[in-house]
PDB file of C-alpha atoms in Angstrom:
ATOM      1  CA  MET O   1     -18.129  21.858 -30.262  1.00  0.00           C
ATOM      2  CA  SER O   2     -18.739  18.372 -30.136  1.00  0.00           C
ATOM      3  CA  LYS O   3     -14.601  18.414 -30.944  1.00  0.00           C
ATOM      4  CA  LEU O   4     -14.408  20.042 -27.941  1.00  0.00           C
ATOM      5  CA  LEU O   5     -16.870  17.448 -25.408  1.00  0.00           C
ATOM      6  CA  LEU O   6     -14.775  14.798 -27.117  1.00  0.00           C
ATOM      7  CA  ILE O   7     -11.576  15.049 -25.632  1.00  0.00           C
ATOM      8  CA  LEU O   8     -12.708  16.507 -22.503  1.00  0.00           C
ATOM      9  CA  CYS O   9     -13.518  12.789 -22.161  1.00  0.00           C
ATOM     10  CA  LEU O  10     -10.441  11.930 -22.899  1.00  0.00           C
ATOM     11  CA  SER O  11      -8.741  13.765 -20.756  1.00  0.00           C
ATOM     12  CA  ALA O  12     -10.742  12.110 -17.979  1.00  0.00           C
ATOM     13  CA  LEU O  13     -11.065   9.458 -19.156  1.00  0.00           C
ATOM     14  CA  SER O  14      -6.847   9.640 -18.829  1.00  0.00           C
ATOM     15  CA  SER O  15      -6.936  11.413 -15.219  1.00  0.00           C
ATOM     16  CA  CYS O  16      -9.028   8.550 -13.730  1.00  0.00           C
ATOM     17  CA  ALA O  17      -6.704   6.097 -15.413  1.00  0.00           C
ATOM     18  CA  LEU O  18      -3.793   7.712 -13.640  1.00  0.00           C
ATOM     19  CA  PHE O  19      -5.138   6.866 -10.065  1.00  0.00           C
ATOM     20  CA  GLU O  20      -6.634   3.470 -10.882  1.00  0.00           C
ATOM     21  CA  LYS O  21      -6.522   1.907  -7.949  1.00  0.00           C
ATOM     22  CA  GLN O  22      -4.152  -1.631  -8.284  1.00  0.00           C
ATOM     23  CA  GLU O  23      -4.185  -5.027  -6.838  1.00  0.00           C
ATOM     24  CA  PRO O  24      -1.935  -7.712  -5.844  1.00  0.00           C
ATOM     25  CA  LYS O  25      -1.464  -9.532  -9.510  1.00  0.00           C
ATOM     26  CA  ASN O  26       0.367 -13.473  -8.337  1.00  0.00           C
ATOM     27  CA  TYR O  27      -0.550 -14.262  -4.730  1.00  0.00           C
ATOM     28  CA  GLU O  28       0.355 -17.802  -5.953  1.00  0.00           C
ATOM     29  CA  ILE O  29       4.303 -16.014  -4.719  1.00  0.00           C
ATOM     30  CA  LEU O  30       2.671 -15.533  -1.404  1.00  0.00           C
ATOM     31  CA  THR O  31       1.039 -19.571  -1.175  1.00  0.00           C
ATOM     32  CA  GLY O  32       4.341 -20.869  -2.600  1.00  0.00           C
ATOM     33  CA  GLU O  33       2.986 -21.742  -5.283  1.00  0.00           C
ATOM     34  CA  VAL O  34       5.103 -19.962  -7.402  1.00  0.00           C
ATOM     35  CA  ASN O  35       9.120 -19.740  -6.163  1.00  0.00           C
ATOM     36  CA  ALA O  36       9.417 -16.262  -5.592  1.00  0.00           C
ATOM     37  CA  ASP O  37      13.552 -17.182  -5.889  1.00  0.00           C
ATOM     38  CA  GLN O  38      13.292 -17.305  -9.696  1.00  0.00           C
ATOM     39  CA  LEU O  39      11.724 -13.736  -9.733  1.00  0.00           C
ATOM     40  CA  SER O  40      14.179 -10.643  -8.997  1.00  0.00           C
ATOM     41  CA  PRO O  41      12.930  -7.937  -6.819  1.00  0.00           C
ATOM     42  CA  GLU O  42      11.773  -6.116  -9.296  1.00  0.00           C
ATOM     43  CA  GLN O  43       9.051  -8.429 -10.266  1.00  0.00           C
ATOM     44  CA  ILE O  44       8.033  -9.387  -6.491  1.00  0.00           C
ATOM     45  CA  LYS O  45       6.953  -5.906  -6.112  1.00  0.00           C
ATOM     46  CA  SER O  46       5.228  -5.466  -8.940  1.00  0.00           C
ATOM     47  CA  GLU O  47       2.936  -8.747  -8.178  1.00  0.00           C
ATOM     48  CA  LEU O  48       2.613  -7.909  -4.396  1.00  0.00           C
ATOM     49  CA  THR O  49       1.794  -4.035  -5.149  1.00  0.00           C
ATOM     50  CA  GLN O  50      -1.167  -2.570  -4.133  1.00  0.00           C
ATOM     51  CA  LYS O  51      -1.357   0.594  -4.781  1.00  0.00           C
ATOM     52  CA  ASP O  52      -4.371   3.213  -3.566  1.00  0.00           C
ATOM     53  CA  THR O  53      -5.626   6.662  -2.994  1.00  0.00           C
ATOM     54  CA  MET O  54      -6.987   9.115  -0.515  1.00  0.00           C
ATOM     55  CA  VAL O  55      -8.285  12.259   0.487  1.00  0.00           C
ATOM     56  CA  MET O  56      -9.362  13.229  -3.322  1.00  0.00           C
ATOM     57  CA  ARG O  57      -7.012  11.773  -5.216  1.00  0.00           C
ATOM     58  CA  SER O  58      -4.041  13.810  -3.531  1.00  0.00           C
ATOM     59  CA  TYR O  59      -2.235  11.269  -1.889  1.00  0.00           C
ATOM     60  CA  GLU O  60      -1.027   7.764  -3.645  1.00  0.00           C
ATOM     61  CA  ILE O  61      -0.103   5.361  -1.417  1.00  0.00           C
ATOM     62  CA  LYS O  62       1.983   1.919  -2.950  1.00  0.00           C
ATOM     63  CA  ILE O  63       2.588  -0.908  -0.509  1.00  0.00           C
ATOM     64  CA  TYR O  64       4.346  -4.406  -0.314  1.00  0.00           C
ATOM     65  CA  PRO O  65       4.608  -6.661   2.368  1.00  0.00           C
ATOM     66  CA  LEU O  66       9.002  -8.099   2.548  1.00  0.00           C
ATOM     67  CA  ILE O  67       9.201 -11.346   1.752  1.00  0.00           C
ATOM     68  CA  ASP O  68      12.767 -13.400   2.722  1.00  0.00           C
ATOM     69  CA  SER O  69      13.058 -13.327  -1.242  1.00  0.00           C
ATOM     70  CA  TYR O  70      12.292 -10.033  -2.301  1.00  0.00           C
ATOM     71  CA  LEU O  71      14.585  -8.853   1.179  1.00  0.00           C
ATOM     72  CA  LYS O  72      17.529 -11.449  -0.332  1.00  0.00           C
ATOM     73  CA  ARG O  73      18.423  -9.107  -3.580  1.00  0.00           C
ATOM     74  CA  ALA O  74      16.889  -6.300  -3.432  1.00  0.00           C
ATOM     75  CA  GLN O  75      19.518  -3.470  -3.316  1.00  0.00           C
ATOM     76  CA  LEU O  76      16.602  -0.164  -3.298  1.00  0.00           C
ATOM     77  CA  GLU O  77      17.194   1.356  -0.165  1.00  0.00           C
ATOM     78  CA  LYS O  78      19.884  -1.093   1.464  1.00  0.00           C
ATOM     79  CA  ASP O  79      19.993   0.993   4.265  1.00  0.00           C
ATOM     80  CA  LEU O  80      15.853   0.540   4.977  1.00  0.00           C
ATOM     81  CA  LEU O  81      15.900  -2.714   4.635  1.00  0.00           C
ATOM     82  CA  ALA O  82      19.207  -2.832   6.920  1.00  0.00           C
ATOM     83  CA  GLU O  83      16.907  -1.460   9.155  1.00  0.00           C
ATOM     84  CA  ILE O  84      14.238  -4.245   9.345  1.00  0.00           C
ATOM     85  CA  PRO O  85      14.392  -7.401  12.029  1.00  0.00           C
ATOM     86  CA  SER O  86      14.841 -11.001  11.919  1.00  0.00           C
ATOM     87  CA  THR O  87      11.987 -12.302   9.439  1.00  0.00           C
ATOM     88  CA  GLU O  88      11.312 -14.816  12.067  1.00  0.00           C
ATOM     89  CA  ASP O  89       9.093 -12.252  14.088  1.00  0.00           C
ATOM     90  CA  LYS O  90       7.893  -9.820  12.757  1.00  0.00           C
ATOM     91  CA  THR O  91       6.653  -9.542   8.948  1.00  0.00           C
ATOM     92  CA  CYS O  92       7.214  -5.665   7.595  1.00  0.00           C
ATOM     93  CA  PHE O  93       6.334  -3.948   4.497  1.00  0.00           C
ATOM     94  CA  MET O  94       7.549  -1.290   2.135  1.00  0.00           C
ATOM     95  CA  ALA O  95       5.439   1.771   1.693  1.00  0.00           C
ATOM     96  CA  GLU O  96       5.867   4.482  -0.096  1.00  0.00           C
ATOM     97  CA  PHE O  97       3.602   7.751  -0.393  1.00  0.00           C
ATOM     98  CA  ARG O  98       3.190  10.620  -2.857  1.00  0.00           C
ATOM     99  CA  ILE O  99       1.050  14.367  -1.390  1.00  0.00           C
ATOM    100  CA  ASP O 100      -0.106  17.131  -3.298  1.00  0.00           C
ATOM    101  CA  SER O 101       0.167  19.430   0.031  1.00  0.00           C
ATOM    102  CA  HIS O 102       2.191  22.369   0.878  1.00  0.00           C
ATOM    103  CA  ASN O 103       2.192  20.932   4.346  1.00  0.00           C
ATOM    104  CA  LYS O 104       4.876  19.108   4.958  1.00  0.00           C
ATOM    105  CA  LYS O 105       3.999  16.880   8.220  1.00  0.00           C
ATOM    106  CA  THR O 106       1.749  15.341   5.671  1.00  0.00           C
ATOM    107  CA  ALA O 107       4.142  12.945   4.669  1.00  0.00           C
ATOM    108  CA  ASP O 108       6.563  12.378   7.914  1.00  0.00           C
ATOM    109  CA  LEU O 109       5.963   8.819   8.314  1.00  0.00           C
ATOM    110  CA  SER O 110       6.082   9.295  11.815  1.00  0.00           C
ATOM    111  CA  THR O 111       2.483  11.068  11.875  1.00  0.00           C
ATOM    112  CA  TRP O 112       1.219   8.230   9.895  1.00  0.00           C
ATOM    113  CA  LYS O 113      -0.543   5.056  12.062  1.00  0.00           C
ATOM    114  CA  ALA O 114      -1.133   1.944  10.858  1.00  0.00           C
ATOM    115  CA  GLU O 115      -2.548  -1.647  12.622  1.00  0.00           C
ATOM    116  CA  ALA O 116      -2.189  -4.479  10.786  1.00  0.00           C
ATOM    117  CA  ILE O 117      -5.872  -7.323  10.446  1.00  0.00           C
ATOM    118  CA  ASN O 118      -4.451 -11.431   9.876  1.00  0.00           C
ATOM    119  CA  TYR O 119      -7.361 -13.893   8.715  1.00  0.00           C
ATOM    120  CA  GLU O 120      -7.925 -14.177  12.239  1.00  0.00           C
ATOM    121  CA  ASP O 121      -9.242 -10.425  11.952  1.00  0.00           C
ATOM    122  CA  ASP O 122      -7.232  -9.694  15.508  1.00  0.00           C
ATOM    123  CA  MET O 123      -5.880  -6.281  15.014  1.00  0.00           C
ATOM    124  CA  ILE O 124      -1.437  -6.250  14.798  1.00  0.00           C
ATOM    125  CA  HIS O 125       0.132  -3.033  16.231  1.00  0.00           C
ATOM    126  CA  MET O 126       2.651  -1.734  13.239  1.00  0.00           C
ATOM    127  CA  GLU O 127       5.661   0.488  13.747  1.00  0.00           C
ATOM    128  CA  TRP O 128       7.463   2.421  11.232  1.00  0.00           C
ATOM    129  CA  THR O 129      11.662   1.334  11.808  1.00  0.00           C
ATOM    130  CA  PRO O 130      13.546   4.714  13.588  1.00  0.00           C
ATOM    131  CA  LEU O 131      14.833   5.318   9.747  1.00  0.00           C
ATOM    132  CA  SER O 132      12.054   5.393   8.145  1.00  0.00           C
ATOM    133  CA  ALA O 133      10.557   7.279  11.108  1.00  0.00           C
ATOM    134  CA  SER O 134      13.038  10.162  10.688  1.00  0.00           C
ATOM    135  CA  LYS O 135      12.937  10.534   7.055  1.00  0.00           C
ATOM    136  CA  GLN O 136      12.245  14.148   5.283  1.00  0.00           C
ATOM    137  CA  PRO O 137      10.571  13.836   2.595  1.00  0.00           C
ATOM    138  CA  GLU O 138      11.439  15.104  -1.071  1.00  0.00           C
ATOM    139  CA  VAL O 139       9.803  18.198  -2.077  1.00  0.00           C
ATOM    140  CA  LYS O 140       9.454  18.925  -5.711  1.00  0.00           C
ATOM    141  CA  GLU O 141       6.581  21.542  -7.646  1.00  0.00           C
ATOM    142  CA  ILE O 142       4.444  20.900  -9.861  1.00  0.00           C
ATOM    143  CA  PRO O 143       2.057  22.706 -12.431  1.00  0.00           C
ATOM    144  CA  GLY O 144      -0.909  23.505 -10.240  1.00  0.00           C
ATOM    145  CA  TYR O 145      -4.722  24.870 -10.991  1.00  0.00           C
ATOM    146  CA  ALA O 146      -3.303  28.318  -9.055  1.00  0.00           C
ATOM    147  CA  GLY O 147       0.706  28.747 -10.332  1.00  0.00           C
ATOM    148  CA  LYS O 148       2.850  26.022  -8.627  1.00  0.00           C
ATOM    149  CA  ASP O 149       1.895  22.936  -6.456  1.00  0.00           C
ATOM    150  CA  VAL O 150       3.994  21.327  -4.212  1.00  0.00           C
ATOM    151  CA  ARG O 151       4.779  17.171  -4.074  1.00  0.00           C
ATOM    152  CA  LEU O 152       6.545  15.291  -1.242  1.00  0.00           C
ATOM    153  CA  THR O 153       7.232  11.523  -1.843  1.00  0.00           C
ATOM    154  CA  ASN O 154       8.029   9.580   0.831  1.00  0.00           C
ATOM    155  CA  ARG O 155       9.037   6.228   1.665  1.00  0.00           C
ATOM    156  CA  GLY O 156       9.412   3.759   4.352  1.00  0.00           C
ATOM    157  CA  VAL O 157       9.672   0.193   6.585  1.00  0.00           C
ATOM    158  CA  LEU O 158       6.684  -0.512   8.344  1.00  0.00           C
ATOM    159  CA  CYS O 159       6.803  -4.637  10.825  1.00  0.00           C
ATOM    160  CA  ALA O 160       4.443  -5.593  12.907  1.00  0.00           C
ATOM    161  CA  VAL O 161       4.830  -6.655  16.340  1.00  0.00           C
ATOM    162  CA  ASP O 162       3.818 -10.009  15.660  1.00  0.00           C
ATOM    163  CA  LYS O 163       3.817 -12.684  12.871  1.00  0.00           C
ATOM    164  CA  ILE O 164       1.433 -11.846   9.938  1.00  0.00           C
ATOM    165  CA  THR O 165       0.569 -14.774   7.864  1.00  0.00           C
ATOM    166  CA  LEU O 166       1.192 -13.460   4.388  1.00  0.00           C
ATOM    167  CA  ASN O 167      -0.063 -17.048   2.780  1.00  0.00           C
ATOM    168  CA  LYS O 168      -3.871 -16.076   3.826  1.00  0.00           C
ATOM    169  CA  PHE O 169      -6.088 -12.984   4.266  1.00  0.00           C
ATOM    170  CA  PHE O 170      -4.483 -10.064   5.911  1.00  0.00           C
ATOM    171  CA  GLN O 171      -4.937  -6.469   5.530  1.00  0.00           C
ATOM    172  CA  VAL O 172      -2.905  -3.790   6.127  1.00  0.00           C
ATOM    173  CA  LYS O 173      -4.849  -0.270   7.550  1.00  0.00           C
ATOM    174  CA  LEU O 174      -2.834   3.367   7.456  1.00  0.00           C
ATOM    175  CA  SER O 175      -4.558   6.285   8.842  1.00  0.00           C
ATOM    176  CA  PRO O 176      -2.876  10.014   8.559  1.00  0.00           C
ATOM    177  CA  GLN O 177      -2.978  12.515  11.839  1.00  0.00           C
ATOM    178  CA  VAL O 178      -5.052  14.660   9.908  1.00  0.00           C
ATOM    179  CA  VAL O 179      -7.356  14.396   7.279  1.00  0.00           C
ATOM    180  CA  GLN O 180     -10.165  17.275   7.066  1.00  0.00           C
ATOM    181  CA  TRP O 181     -13.797  16.219   7.234  1.00  0.00           C
ATOM    182  CA  PRO O 182     -15.774  14.751   5.709  1.00  0.00           C
ATOM    183  CA  LEU O 183     -12.808  13.042   3.935  1.00  0.00           C
ATOM    184  CA  LYS O 184     -11.744   9.417   4.870  1.00  0.00           C
ATOM    185  CA  ASP O 185      -9.202   9.970   7.742  1.00  0.00           C
ATOM    186  CA  ASP O 186      -8.079   6.054   7.023  1.00  0.00           C
ATOM    187  CA  ILE O 187      -6.879   3.811   4.018  1.00  0.00           C
ATOM    188  CA  THR O 188      -7.071   0.219   4.610  1.00  0.00           C
ATOM    189  CA  PHE O 189      -4.908  -2.335   1.908  1.00  0.00           C
ATOM    190  CA  THR O 190      -6.489  -6.047   0.966  1.00  0.00           C
ATOM    191  CA  TRP O 191      -4.530  -9.131  -0.064  1.00  0.00           C
ATOM    192  CA  ASN O 192      -7.759 -11.152  -0.305  1.00  0.00           C
ATOM    193  CA  VAL O 193      -5.205 -14.450  -0.561  1.00  0.00           C
ATOM    194  CA  PRO O 194      -7.835 -17.461  -2.002  1.00  0.00           C
ATOM    195  CA  GLU O 195      -7.606 -20.053   0.813  1.00  0.00           C
ATOM    196  CA  LEU O 196      -8.060 -24.032  -0.276  1.00  0.00           C
ATOM    197  CA  LYS O 197     -12.022 -25.045   0.472  1.00  0.00           C
ATOM    198  CA  THR O 198     -13.772 -28.710   0.335  1.00  0.00           C
ATOM    199  CA  VAL O 199     -16.896 -27.947  -1.575  1.00  0.00           C
ATOM    200  CA  ASP O 200     -18.836 -30.715  -2.545  1.00  0.00           C
ATOM    201  CA  GLY O 201     -16.562 -32.866  -1.888  1.00  0.00           C
ATOM    202  CA  LYS O 202     -13.563 -30.716  -4.341  1.00  0.00           C
ATOM    203  CA  LEU O 203     -10.836 -28.657  -2.872  1.00  0.00           C
ATOM    204  CA  VAL O 204     -11.484 -24.926  -4.505  1.00  0.00           C
ATOM    205  CA  LYS O 205      -9.452 -21.863  -4.155  1.00  0.00           C
ATOM    206  CA  GLU O 206     -12.045 -19.358  -2.730  1.00  0.00           C
ATOM    207  CA  LYS O 207     -11.781 -15.864  -1.678  1.00  0.00           C
ATOM    208  CA  ARG O 208     -13.208 -14.046   1.791  1.00  0.00           C
ATOM    209  CA  LYS O 209     -16.289 -12.026   0.575  1.00  0.00           C
ATOM    210  CA  LYS O 210     -15.520  -8.115   1.260  1.00  0.00           C
ATOM    211  CA  LYS O 211     -17.546  -6.478   3.808  1.00  0.00           C
ATOM    212  CA  VAL O 212     -19.369  -2.912   2.165  1.00  0.00           C
ATOM    213  CA  GLU O 213     -18.465   0.065   4.497  1.00  0.00           C
ATOM    214  CA  ARG O 214     -20.469   2.985   4.494  1.00  0.00           C
ATOM    215  CA  TYR O 215     -18.990   6.222   3.517  1.00  0.00           C
ATOM    216  CA  LYS O 216     -18.126   8.003   7.049  1.00  0.00           C
ATOM    217  CA  GLY O 217     -18.143  11.437   5.379  1.00  0.00           C
ATOM    218  CA  TRP O 218     -21.718  13.648   4.446  1.00  0.00           C
TER     219      TRP O 218
END
């Protein structure tokens, strides 16, 4: 019996690890303290990617800002990246979705609304590029609790209508068209870039304090 309990506990821990939230590892790429041109596109993506889940972990989303050093050399999804307007007046992100659902519409990017919040707390509307908005998700059957389930994957480019300052605090908020109540109907990704501030006469790096949000469900 004790062995069975141990196995169940280990399984639960491994399941949690699979869905562990991922935050950016290196903000110095965004502040310019690290020369991004000396990093590979894969390194830039790995260092700046955020990952989180929603809808009881059946939706997994990864998102990262498309900085110039990445765009110059990235080889993946050249068709999607070619649609990106000039980075002089736009800020764009790559968003990747893994959704376990029989409803293909849940992975249709055009059904996801998005907005950015800059360091001054201004809300900035975001739009999918035309090719991203029209992309159909890939469908794959996976084992489920009661037979076969369906896993949908999709990825696309999302651009803010105005320029976002990436070397300071910023957020991207994504909202699917339909989420069953009482589950949370949006997800926010935060790049809490440390800012230089003077404290007791010394320059220190300081992150913005997180706001505590109340759960909107039960």
